[in-house]
PDB file of C-alpha atoms in Angstrom:
ATOM      1  CA  UNK A   1     -12.543  23.705  38.078  1.00 97.00           C
ATOM      2  CA  UNK A   2     -15.046  22.464  40.683  1.00 97.00           C
ATOM      3  CA  UNK A   3     -13.716  19.611  42.616  1.00 95.00           C
ATOM      4  CA  UNK A   4     -16.319  17.916  44.649  1.00 90.00           C
ATOM      5  CA  UNK A   5     -15.518  17.298  48.366  1.00 84.00           C
ATOM      6  CA  UNK A   6     -16.908  13.772  48.788  1.00 78.00           C
ATOM      7  CA  UNK A   7     -13.965  11.350  48.567  1.00 68.00           C
ATOM      8  CA  UNK A   8     -11.206  11.421  46.662  1.00 76.00           C
ATOM      9  CA  UNK A   9     -12.000  10.364  42.801  1.00 81.00           C
ATOM     10  CA  UNK A  10     -13.248  14.089  42.020  1.00 90.00           C
ATOM     11  CA  UNK A  11      -9.781  15.678  43.241  1.00 93.00           C
ATOM     12  CA  UNK A  12      -7.705  12.517  41.228  1.00 91.00           C
ATOM     13  CA  UNK A  13      -9.397  13.156  37.819  1.00 94.00           C
ATOM     14  CA  UNK A  14      -9.058  17.472  38.483  1.00 96.00           C
ATOM     15  CA  UNK A  15      -5.543  16.832  38.662  1.00 95.00           C
ATOM     16  CA  UNK A  16      -4.756  14.856  35.984  1.00 95.00           C
ATOM     17  CA  UNK A  17      -7.173  17.133  33.727  1.00 96.00           C
ATOM     18  CA  UNK A  18      -5.331  20.391  35.074  1.00 96.00           C
ATOM     19  CA  UNK A  19      -1.754  18.707  33.717  1.00 95.00           C
ATOM     20  CA  UNK A  20      -2.886  18.368  30.716  1.00 96.00           C
ATOM     21  CA  UNK A  21      -4.202  21.328  30.101  1.00 95.00           C
ATOM     22  CA  UNK A  22      -0.987  22.710  30.462  1.00 91.00           C
ATOM     23  CA  UNK A  23      -2.177  26.149  31.442  1.00 93.00           C
ATOM     24  CA  UNK A  24      -2.904  27.936  35.200  1.00 94.00           C
ATOM     25  CA  UNK A  25      -6.057  26.515  36.723  1.00 97.00           C
ATOM     26  CA  UNK A  26      -8.286  27.874  39.160  1.00 98.00           C
ATOM     27  CA  UNK A  27      -9.399  25.115  41.582  1.00 97.00           C
ATOM     28  CA  UNK A  28     -12.616  25.848  43.508  1.00 98.00           C
ATOM     29  CA  UNK A  29     -13.346  23.423  46.561  1.00 97.00           C
ATOM     30  CA  UNK A  30     -13.419  22.597  50.363  1.00 95.00           C
ATOM     31  CA  UNK A  31     -10.674  20.294  50.028  1.00 95.00           C
ATOM     32  CA  UNK A  32      -7.413  21.465  50.791  1.00 96.00           C
ATOM     33  CA  UNK A  33      -5.015  22.756  47.764  1.00 96.00           C
ATOM     34  CA  UNK A  34      -3.071  19.535  46.538  1.00 94.00           C
ATOM     35  CA  UNK A  35       0.657  19.547  45.760  1.00 93.00           C
ATOM     36  CA  UNK A  36       1.610  20.768  42.519  1.00 93.00           C
ATOM     37  CA  UNK A  37      -1.718  22.281  41.707  1.00 96.00           C
ATOM     38  CA  UNK A  38      -1.512  24.332  38.737  1.00 96.00           C
ATOM     39  CA  UNK A  39      -2.866  27.849  39.463  1.00 96.00           C
ATOM     40  CA  UNK A  40      -4.722  29.321  42.156  1.00 97.00           C
ATOM     41  CA  UNK A  41      -6.761  27.472  44.790  1.00 98.00           C
ATOM     42  CA  UNK A  42     -10.194  28.783  46.057  1.00 98.00           C
ATOM     43  CA  UNK A  43     -11.126  27.118  49.389  1.00 97.00           C
ATOM     44  CA  UNK A  44     -14.722  27.463  49.592  1.00 97.00           C
ATOM     45  CA  UNK A  45     -16.672  26.880  53.004  1.00 96.00           C
ATOM     46  CA  UNK A  46     -18.482  23.898  53.879  1.00 94.00           C
ATOM     47  CA  UNK A  47     -22.315  23.482  52.994  1.00 92.00           C
ATOM     48  CA  UNK A  48     -22.995  20.399  55.093  1.00 90.00           C
ATOM     49  CA  UNK A  49     -21.875  21.080  58.621  1.00 88.00           C
ATOM     50  CA  UNK A  50     -25.079  22.939  59.769  1.00 82.00           C
ATOM     51  CA  UNK A  51     -26.763  20.340  61.551  1.00 86.00           C
ATOM     52  CA  UNK A  52     -30.111  19.233  60.873  1.00 91.00           C
ATOM     53  CA  UNK A  53     -31.233  21.149  57.171  1.00 93.00           C
ATOM     54  CA  UNK A  54     -34.073  22.611  56.494  1.00 96.00           C
ATOM     55  CA  UNK A  55     -35.704  21.907  53.098  1.00 96.00           C
ATOM     56  CA  UNK A  56     -32.134  20.777  51.442  1.00 95.00           C
ATOM     57  CA  UNK A  57     -33.719  20.221  48.070  1.00 96.00           C
ATOM     58  CA  UNK A  58     -36.044  22.981  47.655  1.00 96.00           C
ATOM     59  CA  UNK A  59     -39.121  20.853  47.530  1.00 96.00           C
ATOM     60  CA  UNK A  60     -37.444  18.304  45.313  1.00 95.00           C
ATOM     61  CA  UNK A  61     -36.294  20.678  42.701  1.00 96.00           C
ATOM     62  CA  UNK A  62     -32.541  21.044  43.778  1.00 96.00           C
ATOM     63  CA  UNK A  63     -30.156  18.612  45.248  1.00 95.00           C
ATOM     64  CA  UNK A  64     -28.494  20.704  48.219  1.00 96.00           C
ATOM     65  CA  UNK A  65     -29.664  24.102  49.259  1.00 96.00           C
ATOM     66  CA  UNK A  66     -30.555  23.961  52.901  1.00 96.00           C
ATOM     67  CA  UNK A  67     -32.494  26.809  54.003  1.00 96.00           C
ATOM     68  CA  UNK A  68     -30.605  29.211  56.304  1.00 95.00           C
ATOM     69  CA  UNK A  69     -27.235  27.500  56.334  1.00 95.00           C
ATOM     70  CA  UNK A  70     -24.265  30.068  56.639  1.00 95.00           C
ATOM     71  CA  UNK A  71     -22.068  27.627  54.743  1.00 95.00           C
ATOM     72  CA  UNK A  72     -23.969  27.384  51.660  1.00 96.00           C
ATOM     73  CA  UNK A  73     -24.316  30.846  51.813  1.00 97.00           C
ATOM     74  CA  UNK A  74     -20.684  31.992  52.044  1.00 97.00           C
ATOM     75  CA  UNK A  75     -19.604  29.198  49.495  1.00 97.00           C
ATOM     76  CA  UNK A  76     -21.812  30.253  46.670  1.00 97.00           C
ATOM     77  CA  UNK A  77     -20.605  34.080  47.902  1.00 98.00           C
ATOM     78  CA  UNK A  78     -16.929  32.987  47.577  1.00 98.00           C
ATOM     79  CA  UNK A  79     -17.644  31.610  44.241  1.00 98.00           C
ATOM     80  CA  UNK A  80     -19.616  34.228  42.807  1.00 98.00           C
ATOM     81  CA  UNK A  81     -17.029  36.994  43.879  1.00 98.00           C
ATOM     82  CA  UNK A  82     -14.367  34.623  42.315  1.00 98.00           C
ATOM     83  CA  UNK A  83     -16.517  34.506  38.956  1.00 98.00           C
ATOM     84  CA  UNK A  84     -17.362  38.435  38.688  1.00 98.00           C
ATOM     85  CA  UNK A  85     -13.454  39.076  39.412  1.00 98.00           C
ATOM     86  CA  UNK A  86     -11.823  36.175  37.373  1.00 97.00           C
ATOM     87  CA  UNK A  87     -14.099  36.084  34.307  1.00 96.00           C
ATOM     88  CA  UNK A  88     -13.137  32.899  33.361  1.00 96.00           C
ATOM     89  CA  UNK A  89     -13.154  31.525  30.079  1.00 95.00           C
ATOM     90  CA  UNK A  90     -14.747  28.222  31.149  1.00 97.00           C
ATOM     91  CA  UNK A  91     -15.597  26.353  34.090  1.00 98.00           C
ATOM     92  CA  UNK A  92     -15.375  22.358  34.458  1.00 98.00           C
ATOM     93  CA  UNK A  93     -17.785  21.077  37.199  1.00 98.00           C
ATOM     94  CA  UNK A  94     -17.303  17.837  38.985  1.00 93.00           C
ATOM     95  CA  UNK A  95     -19.667  17.558  39.840  1.00 86.00           C
ATOM     96  CA  UNK A  96     -23.066  19.415  41.504  1.00 95.00           C
ATOM     97  CA  UNK A  97     -25.955  21.140  39.568  1.00 97.00           C
ATOM     98  CA  UNK A  98     -26.100  23.734  41.865  1.00 98.00           C
ATOM     99  CA  UNK A  99     -22.764  25.218  40.747  1.00 98.00           C
ATOM    100  CA  UNK A 100     -23.630  24.574  37.094  1.00 98.00           C
ATOM    101  CA  UNK A 101     -26.485  26.584  37.482  1.00 98.00           C
ATOM    102  CA  UNK A 102     -24.251  29.273  39.434  1.00 98.00           C
ATOM    103  CA  UNK A 103     -21.658  29.675  36.886  1.00 98.00           C
ATOM    104  CA  UNK A 104     -23.875  29.803  34.172  1.00 98.00           C
ATOM    105  CA  UNK A 105     -26.200  32.379  35.676  1.00 98.00           C
ATOM    106  CA  UNK A 106     -22.930  34.416  35.841  1.00 98.00           C
ATOM    107  CA  UNK A 107     -22.742  33.865  32.132  1.00 97.00           C
ATOM    108  CA  UNK A 108     -19.847  31.175  31.972  1.00 98.00           C
ATOM    109  CA  UNK A 109     -20.018  28.355  29.948  1.00 98.00           C
ATOM    110  CA  UNK A 110     -19.892  25.088  31.549  1.00 98.00           C
ATOM    111  CA  UNK A 111     -18.420  21.726  31.211  1.00 98.00           C
ATOM    112  CA  UNK A 112     -20.027  19.432  32.895  1.00 98.00           C
ATOM    113  CA  UNK A 113     -18.399  15.976  34.278  1.00 97.00           C
ATOM    114  CA  UNK A 114     -21.465  13.209  34.253  1.00 97.00           C
ATOM    115  CA  UNK A 115     -21.335  10.156  36.693  1.00 95.00           C
ATOM    116  CA  UNK A 116     -22.768   7.071  35.847  1.00 97.00           C
ATOM    117  CA  UNK A 117     -26.322   5.773  37.426  1.00 97.00           C
ATOM    118  CA  UNK A 118     -29.838   6.380  37.092  1.00 96.00           C
ATOM    119  CA  UNK A 119     -29.740  10.328  36.679  1.00 95.00           C
ATOM    120  CA  UNK A 120     -32.717  10.965  34.509  1.00 94.00           C
ATOM    121  CA  UNK A 121     -34.581  12.786  36.932  1.00 95.00           C
ATOM    122  CA  UNK A 122     -35.475  16.436  36.829  1.00 96.00           C
ATOM    123  CA  UNK A 123     -32.816  17.844  39.075  1.00 97.00           C
ATOM    124  CA  UNK A 124     -30.040  15.974  37.643  1.00 97.00           C
ATOM    125  CA  UNK A 125     -31.853  16.785  33.868  1.00 97.00           C
ATOM    126  CA  UNK A 126     -31.674  20.687  35.046  1.00 97.00           C
ATOM    127  CA  UNK A 127     -27.772  20.443  35.440  1.00 97.00           C
ATOM    128  CA  UNK A 128     -26.855  18.255  31.907  1.00 98.00           C
ATOM    129  CA  UNK A 129     -29.003  20.544  29.663  1.00 97.00           C
ATOM    130  CA  UNK A 130     -27.742  23.647  31.498  1.00 98.00           C
ATOM    131  CA  UNK A 131     -24.078  22.478  30.904  1.00 98.00           C
ATOM    132  CA  UNK A 132     -22.524  23.676  27.640  1.00 98.00           C
ATOM    133  CA  UNK A 133     -20.499  20.794  27.109  1.00 98.00           C
ATOM    134  CA  UNK A 134     -20.850  17.032  28.754  1.00 98.00           C
ATOM    135  CA  UNK A 135     -18.104  15.020  28.991  1.00 98.00           C
ATOM    136  CA  UNK A 136     -18.056  11.387  30.838  1.00 98.00           C
ATOM    137  CA  UNK A 137     -14.884   9.207  32.229  1.00 97.00           C
ATOM    138  CA  UNK A 138     -16.007   6.210  30.597  1.00 97.00           C
ATOM    139  CA  UNK A 139     -15.468   4.349  27.077  1.00 96.00           C
ATOM    140  CA  UNK A 140     -17.227   4.687  24.107  1.00 95.00           C
ATOM    141  CA  UNK A 141     -20.181   3.040  23.608  1.00 95.00           C
ATOM    142  CA  UNK A 142     -21.368   2.534  26.958  1.00 97.00           C
ATOM    143  CA  UNK A 143     -22.902   5.669  27.410  1.00 97.00           C
ATOM    144  CA  UNK A 144     -26.664   4.373  26.909  1.00 96.00           C
ATOM    145  CA  UNK A 145     -25.807   1.714  29.758  1.00 97.00           C
ATOM    146  CA  UNK A 146     -24.131   3.671  31.983  1.00 97.00           C
ATOM    147  CA  UNK A 147     -27.168   6.593  31.695  1.00 97.00           C
ATOM    148  CA  UNK A 148     -30.279   4.317  31.655  1.00 96.00           C
ATOM    149  CA  UNK A 149     -33.354   6.329  31.329  1.00 94.00           C
ATOM    150  CA  UNK A 150     -31.985   9.422  30.246  1.00 95.00           C
ATOM    151  CA  UNK A 151     -33.341  11.239  27.344  1.00 94.00           C
ATOM    152  CA  UNK A 152     -31.950  10.601  23.942  1.00 94.00           C
ATOM    153  CA  UNK A 153     -31.315  14.505  23.792  1.00 94.00           C
ATOM    154  CA  UNK A 154     -29.510  14.671  26.925  1.00 95.00           C
ATOM    155  CA  UNK A 155     -27.719  11.617  26.372  1.00 95.00           C
ATOM    156  CA  UNK A 156     -26.500  12.379  22.820  1.00 95.00           C
ATOM    157  CA  UNK A 157     -24.594  15.130  23.965  1.00 97.00           C
ATOM    158  CA  UNK A 158     -22.424  13.304  26.180  1.00 98.00           C
ATOM    159  CA  UNK A 159     -19.133  12.393  24.894  1.00 98.00           C
ATOM    160  CA  UNK A 160     -17.326   9.813  26.591  1.00 98.00           C
ATOM    161  CA  UNK A 161     -13.444  10.173  26.803  1.00 98.00           C
ATOM    162  CA  UNK A 162     -12.525   7.129  28.571  1.00 98.00           C
ATOM    163  CA  UNK A 163     -11.787   6.617  32.292  1.00 97.00           C
ATOM    164  CA  UNK A 164      -9.251   8.912  33.707  1.00 97.00           C
ATOM    165  CA  UNK A 165      -6.586   7.340  35.746  1.00 94.00           C
ATOM    166  CA  UNK A 166      -3.734   9.799  37.721  1.00 90.00           C
ATOM    167  CA  UNK A 167      -1.546   6.896  37.043  1.00 90.00           C
ATOM    168  CA  UNK A 168       0.244   6.176  33.924  1.00 89.00           C
ATOM    169  CA  UNK A 169      -0.828   2.922  31.827  1.00 92.00           C
ATOM    170  CA  UNK A 170       1.159  -0.056  32.429  1.00 83.00           C
ATOM    171  CA  UNK A 171       1.399  -3.778  31.223  1.00 70.00           C
ATOM    172  CA  UNK A 172       0.171  -6.972  32.812  1.00 63.00           C
ATOM    173  CA  UNK A 173       3.063  -8.021  34.778  1.00 64.00           C
ATOM    174  CA  UNK A 174       4.701 -11.371  33.441  1.00 62.00           C
ATOM    175  CA  UNK A 175       4.081 -14.596  35.671  1.00 56.00           C
ATOM    176  CA  UNK A 176       6.527 -14.926  38.607  1.00 60.00           C
ATOM    177  CA  UNK A 177       7.405 -17.651  40.503  1.00 65.00           C
ATOM    178  CA  UNK A 178       6.205 -16.258  43.864  1.00 77.00           C
ATOM    179  CA  UNK A 179       2.827 -16.365  46.317  1.00 89.00           C
ATOM    180  CA  UNK A 180       0.077 -14.917  44.423  1.00 94.00           C
ATOM    181  CA  UNK A 181      -0.670 -11.277  45.716  1.00 95.00           C
ATOM    182  CA  UNK A 182      -3.786  -9.420  46.073  1.00 97.00           C
ATOM    183  CA  UNK A 183      -4.644  -5.885  46.964  1.00 95.00           C
ATOM    184  CA  UNK A 184      -7.689  -4.543  48.426  1.00 94.00           C
ATOM    185  CA  UNK A 185      -9.028  -1.041  47.857  1.00 89.00           C
ATOM    186  CA  UNK A 186     -11.594  -0.805  50.118  1.00 80.00           C
ATOM    187  CA  UNK A 187     -12.022   2.917  50.362  1.00 68.00           C
ATOM    188  CA  UNK A 188     -11.421   5.774  52.863  1.00 61.00           C
ATOM    189  CA  UNK A 189     -13.863   4.375  55.496  1.00 57.00           C
ATOM    190  CA  UNK A 190     -14.044   0.831  54.044  1.00 50.00           C
ATOM    191  CA  UNK A 191     -17.363   0.623  52.910  1.00 74.00           C
ATOM    192  CA  UNK A 192     -19.202  -2.996  53.692  1.00 84.00           C
ATOM    193  CA  UNK A 193     -15.907  -4.533  54.253  1.00 88.00           C
ATOM    194  CA  UNK A 194     -15.542  -4.922  57.360  1.00 89.00           C
ATOM    195  CA  UNK A 195     -12.759  -6.549  59.632  1.00 89.00           C
ATOM    196  CA  UNK A 196     -14.268  -9.553  60.222  1.00 93.00           C
ATOM    197  CA  UNK A 197     -15.003 -10.369  56.619  1.00 93.00           C
ATOM    198  CA  UNK A 198     -11.495  -9.461  55.327  1.00 92.00           C
ATOM    199  CA  UNK A 199      -9.864 -11.574  58.281  1.00 94.00           C
ATOM    200  CA  UNK A 200     -12.392 -14.460  56.662  1.00 96.00           C
ATOM    201  CA  UNK A 201     -11.209 -13.624  53.560  1.00 96.00           C
ATOM    202  CA  UNK A 202      -7.533 -13.988  54.194  1.00 95.00           C
ATOM    203  CA  UNK A 203      -8.124 -17.452  55.837  1.00 97.00           C
ATOM    204  CA  UNK A 204      -9.824 -18.522  53.063  1.00 98.00           C
ATOM    205  CA  UNK A 205      -7.019 -17.916  51.038  1.00 97.00           C
ATOM    206  CA  UNK A 206      -3.918 -19.163  52.735  1.00 96.00           C
ATOM    207  CA  UNK A 207      -1.612 -19.335  49.310  1.00 95.00           C
ATOM    208  CA  UNK A 208      -2.346 -15.597  49.023  1.00 97.00           C
ATOM    209  CA  UNK A 209      -0.723 -12.698  50.497  1.00 96.00           C
ATOM    210  CA  UNK A 210      -2.999  -9.400  51.027  1.00 95.00           C
ATOM    211  CA  UNK A 211      -2.633  -5.945  51.171  1.00 93.00           C
ATOM    212  CA  UNK A 212      -5.469  -4.088  52.510  1.00 91.00           C
ATOM    213  CA  UNK A 213      -5.397  -0.472  51.414  1.00 88.00           C
ATOM    214  CA  UNK A 214      -7.962   1.162  53.469  1.00 81.00           C
ATOM    215  CA  UNK A 215      -8.008   4.123  56.257  1.00 72.00           C
ATOM    216  CA  UNK A 216      -9.996   1.793  58.987  1.00 76.00           C
ATOM    217  CA  UNK A 217      -9.219  -1.848  58.147  1.00 77.00           C
ATOM    218  CA  UNK A 218      -5.265  -1.804  56.916  1.00 71.00           C
ATOM    219  CA  UNK A 219      -3.206   1.020  55.845  1.00 72.00           C
ATOM    220  CA  UNK A 220      -4.399   3.947  53.943  1.00 70.00           C
ATOM    221  CA  UNK A 221      -1.850   4.482  50.696  1.00 69.00           C
ATOM    222  CA  UNK A 222      -2.116   7.883  49.152  1.00 66.00           C
ATOM    223  CA  UNK A 223      -0.355   6.926  46.533  1.00 69.00           C
ATOM    224  CA  UNK A 224      -1.381   3.116  46.145  1.00 82.00           C
ATOM    225  CA  UNK A 225       0.112   2.365  42.391  1.00 88.00           C
ATOM    226  CA  UNK A 226       2.795   0.486  43.523  1.00 88.00           C
ATOM    227  CA  UNK A 227       0.437  -2.000  45.440  1.00 91.00           C
ATOM    228  CA  UNK A 228      -1.882  -2.616  42.612  1.00 93.00           C
ATOM    229  CA  UNK A 229       0.769  -2.634  40.189  1.00 92.00           C
ATOM    230  CA  UNK A 230       2.281  -5.359  42.176  1.00 91.00           C
ATOM    231  CA  UNK A 231      -0.816  -7.316  42.520  1.00 94.00           C
ATOM    232  CA  UNK A 232      -1.995 -10.374  40.827  1.00 95.00           C
ATOM    233  CA  UNK A 233      -5.477  -9.662  41.422  1.00 97.00           C
ATOM    234  CA  UNK A 234      -7.100  -6.103  42.614  1.00 97.00           C
ATOM    235  CA  UNK A 235     -10.353  -6.507  44.765  1.00 97.00           C
ATOM    236  CA  UNK A 236     -11.840  -2.811  44.474  1.00 95.00           C
ATOM    237  CA  UNK A 237     -15.278  -1.216  44.845  1.00 94.00           C
ATOM    238  CA  UNK A 238     -16.758  -0.106  41.577  1.00 95.00           C
ATOM    239  CA  UNK A 239     -15.951   3.733  41.917  1.00 92.00           C
ATOM    240  CA  UNK A 240     -14.612   5.516  38.683  1.00 93.00           C
ATOM    241  CA  UNK A 241     -11.584   6.287  40.111  1.00 91.00           C
ATOM    242  CA  UNK A 242     -10.702   3.165  41.635  1.00 92.00           C
ATOM    243  CA  UNK A 243     -11.491   1.198  38.406  1.00 96.00           C
ATOM    244  CA  UNK A 244      -9.680   3.606  36.481  1.00 96.00           C
ATOM    245  CA  UNK A 245      -6.629   2.802  38.716  1.00 94.00           C
ATOM    246  CA  UNK A 246      -6.791  -0.603  38.326  1.00 96.00           C
ATOM    247  CA  UNK A 247      -7.425  -0.794  34.763  1.00 97.00           C
ATOM    248  CA  UNK A 248      -4.259   1.657  34.161  1.00 96.00           C
ATOM    249  CA  UNK A 249      -2.202  -0.795  35.760  1.00 96.00           C
ATOM    250  CA  UNK A 250      -3.924  -3.829  33.708  1.00 96.00           C
ATOM    251  CA  UNK A 251      -4.561  -5.970  36.661  1.00 96.00           C
ATOM    252  CA  UNK A 252      -7.756  -8.150  36.664  1.00 97.00           C
ATOM    253  CA  UNK A 253      -9.749  -7.270  39.802  1.00 98.00           C
ATOM    254  CA  UNK A 254     -12.793  -8.431  41.672  1.00 98.00           C
ATOM    255  CA  UNK A 255     -15.020  -5.811  41.890  1.00 98.00           C
ATOM    256  CA  UNK A 256     -17.579  -5.247  44.922  1.00 96.00           C
ATOM    257  CA  UNK A 257     -20.146  -2.571  44.019  1.00 95.00           C
ATOM    258  CA  UNK A 258     -20.975  -0.482  47.043  1.00 91.00           C
ATOM    259  CA  UNK A 259     -24.488   1.434  47.560  1.00 89.00           C
ATOM    260  CA  UNK A 260     -24.353   4.627  46.302  1.00 90.00           C
ATOM    261  CA  UNK A 261     -26.946   7.170  45.278  1.00 90.00           C
ATOM    262  CA  UNK A 262     -28.411   7.071  41.898  1.00 94.00           C
ATOM    263  CA  UNK A 263     -27.194   3.378  41.729  1.00 95.00           C
ATOM    264  CA  UNK A 264     -23.861   4.622  40.623  1.00 95.00           C
ATOM    265  CA  UNK A 265     -21.659   1.502  41.334  1.00 95.00           C
ATOM    266  CA  UNK A 266     -24.636  -1.134  40.640  1.00 97.00           C
ATOM    267  CA  UNK A 267     -24.802   0.525  37.320  1.00 97.00           C
ATOM    268  CA  UNK A 268     -21.073   0.542  36.495  1.00 98.00           C
ATOM    269  CA  UNK A 269     -21.055  -3.223  37.749  1.00 97.00           C
ATOM    270  CA  UNK A 270     -23.597  -4.298  35.520  1.00 97.00           C
ATOM    271  CA  UNK A 271     -21.299  -3.160  32.623  1.00 97.00           C
ATOM    272  CA  UNK A 272     -18.407  -4.653  33.547  1.00 98.00           C
ATOM    273  CA  UNK A 273     -19.842  -7.994  33.615  1.00 97.00           C
ATOM    274  CA  UNK A 274     -19.803  -7.940  30.122  1.00 95.00           C
ATOM    275  CA  UNK A 275     -16.746  -9.042  28.944  1.00 93.00           C
ATOM    276  CA  UNK A 276     -14.460  -6.631  30.943  1.00 98.00           C
ATOM    277  CA  UNK A 277     -11.102  -8.481  33.020  1.00 98.00           C
ATOM    278  CA  UNK A 278     -13.365  -8.355  36.219  1.00 98.00           C
ATOM    279  CA  UNK A 279     -15.424 -10.776  38.487  1.00 98.00           C
ATOM    280  CA  UNK A 280     -18.207  -8.853  39.833  1.00 98.00           C
ATOM    281  CA  UNK A 281     -20.109  -9.959  42.946  1.00 96.00           C
ATOM    282  CA  UNK A 282     -23.337  -8.894  44.561  1.00 93.00           C
ATOM    283  CA  UNK A 283     -21.844  -7.279  47.744  1.00 90.00           C
ATOM    284  CA  UNK A 284     -19.057  -8.649  50.022  1.00 92.00           C
ATOM    285  CA  UNK A 285     -18.916 -12.218  49.978  1.00 94.00           C
ATOM    286  CA  UNK A 286     -18.735 -14.073  53.407  1.00 93.00           C
ATOM    287  CA  UNK A 287     -17.267 -17.557  51.362  1.00 96.00           C
ATOM    288  CA  UNK A 288     -16.145 -18.437  48.275  1.00 97.00           C
ATOM    289  CA  UNK A 289     -12.942 -16.292  47.951  1.00 97.00           C
ATOM    290  CA  UNK A 290     -10.426 -18.593  46.852  1.00 97.00           C
ATOM    291  CA  UNK A 291     -12.518 -19.490  43.706  1.00 97.00           C
ATOM    292  CA  UNK A 292     -13.320 -15.677  43.420  1.00 98.00           C
ATOM    293  CA  UNK A 293      -9.583 -14.999  43.307  1.00 98.00           C
ATOM    294  CA  UNK A 294      -8.613 -17.709  40.956  1.00 97.00           C
ATOM    295  CA  UNK A 295     -11.171 -16.991  38.511  1.00 98.00           C
ATOM    296  CA  UNK A 296      -9.928 -13.290  38.566  1.00 98.00           C
ATOM    297  CA  UNK A 297      -6.602 -14.515  38.164  1.00 96.00           C
ATOM    298  CA  UNK A 298      -7.099 -16.251  34.875  1.00 96.00           C
ATOM    299  CA  UNK A 299      -8.386 -12.839  33.177  1.00 97.00           C
ATOM    300  CA  UNK A 300      -6.198 -11.247  30.870  1.00 95.00           C
ATOM    301  CA  UNK A 301      -5.971  -7.442  32.608  1.00 95.00           C
ATOM    302  CA  UNK A 302      -4.854  -6.428  28.758  1.00 95.00           C
ATOM    303  CA  UNK A 303      -8.761  -6.030  28.519  1.00 96.00           C
ATOM    304  CA  UNK A 304      -8.910  -2.913  30.539  1.00 97.00           C
ATOM    305  CA  UNK A 305      -7.075  -1.039  27.507  1.00 96.00           C
ATOM    306  CA  UNK A 306     -10.598   0.278  26.017  1.00 96.00           C
ATOM    307  CA  UNK A 307     -11.760   1.024  29.316  1.00 97.00           C
ATOM    308  CA  UNK A 308      -8.290   3.304  30.259  1.00 97.00           C
ATOM    309  CA  UNK A 309      -5.964   3.941  27.201  1.00 96.00           C
ATOM    310  CA  UNK A 310      -3.941   6.952  29.036  1.00 95.00           C
ATOM    311  CA  UNK A 311      -5.422   9.667  26.768  1.00 97.00           C
ATOM    312  CA  UNK A 312      -9.356  10.369  28.697  1.00 97.00           C
ATOM    313  CA  UNK A 313      -7.397  13.613  30.408  1.00 97.00           C
ATOM    314  CA  UNK A 314      -6.137  14.859  27.254  1.00 97.00           C
ATOM    315  CA  UNK A 315      -9.339  14.251  25.485  1.00 97.00           C
ATOM    316  CA  UNK A 316     -11.455  16.114  28.132  1.00 98.00           C
ATOM    317  CA  UNK A 317      -8.769  19.057  27.827  1.00 97.00           C
ATOM    318  CA  UNK A 318      -9.539  19.239  24.316  1.00 97.00           C
ATOM    319  CA  UNK A 319     -13.021  19.877  25.091  1.00 98.00           C
ATOM    320  CA  UNK A 320     -12.269  22.369  27.741  1.00 97.00           C
ATOM    321  CA  UNK A 321     -10.358  24.109  25.434  1.00 96.00           C
ATOM    322  CA  UNK A 322     -12.754  24.252  22.830  1.00 97.00           C
ATOM    323  CA  UNK A 323     -15.441  25.773  24.933  1.00 97.00           C
ATOM    324  CA  UNK A 324     -13.256  28.200  26.383  1.00 95.00           C
ATOM    325  CA  UNK A 325     -11.776  29.182  23.018  1.00 92.00           C
ATOM    326  CA  UNK A 326     -15.830  30.068  21.736  1.00 77.00           C
ATOM    327  CA  UNK A 327     -15.738  33.042  23.823  1.00 55.00           C
ATOM    328  CA  UNK A 328     -16.783  35.944  21.891  1.00 48.00           C
ATOM    329  CA  UNK A 329     -14.687  39.606  22.038  1.00 43.00           C
ATOM    330  CA  UNK A 330     -16.430  42.109  24.148  1.00 43.00           C
TER     331      UNK A 330
END
């Protein structure tokens, strides 16, 4: 499994799928090996620390291949060396067009994990079309909306398995006589939230208790499940893993999409406006927080069931097993 090092969502998803596979799995990533990983971990050199990149997109034909970058060369060499030695039955790539191509050039089948957004450009299409199988961590029926502009012959190959949460699916907590509690998932770097905006939101909602989970704005919780599960409302960005964890806990949400390449979060947020237990905003609000939290609190968190039913990792693992089982005898 190739695990992209940007953010933490790719790693969380990989851990869930690796557990579902129930067999030794090799991780390929620049991230450190997580505790309990069920197999080898190949630590890759970084390819984004070489200063000002020279022609990183190869004239628009790829996403990240800067010329004369030692980190890129060492990274690709390390993966190639492992592919030749290990002869894997399949590699899950989440997510990189360049890694899809490298693996495929070694004659190894690829299970590509697709992210939402406008990914109909030639580079994304190359990676999608070169993959042996394509899976998406969102519920079935929404792929056309979550991958706008993608040709039908590519989009029709995408199997939507549902959102993958590292936490077990829970049930909405019964109402209790207590002060209401809101949990803010602001991301590792806080995203567009600022200390001033968070303080203003607190002041506007004196009848709510806030827990701020952020590496820069509050306290970073590596395992936020207990906080999310105890919240009456969760305020979150529209990243896939954050939404999966909120959905698994069956908590209503205020979703604040953040700027991301290819309109990833905006595309997701547009879908969330259509009947899901979420109030979606346009950017971080400066006013109206009391009304937003009350509106979200009135929603039924059980409505997340179709988004995250707790079996998505198993479904993705089944795809991997099917692709890996196609290997012919030498």
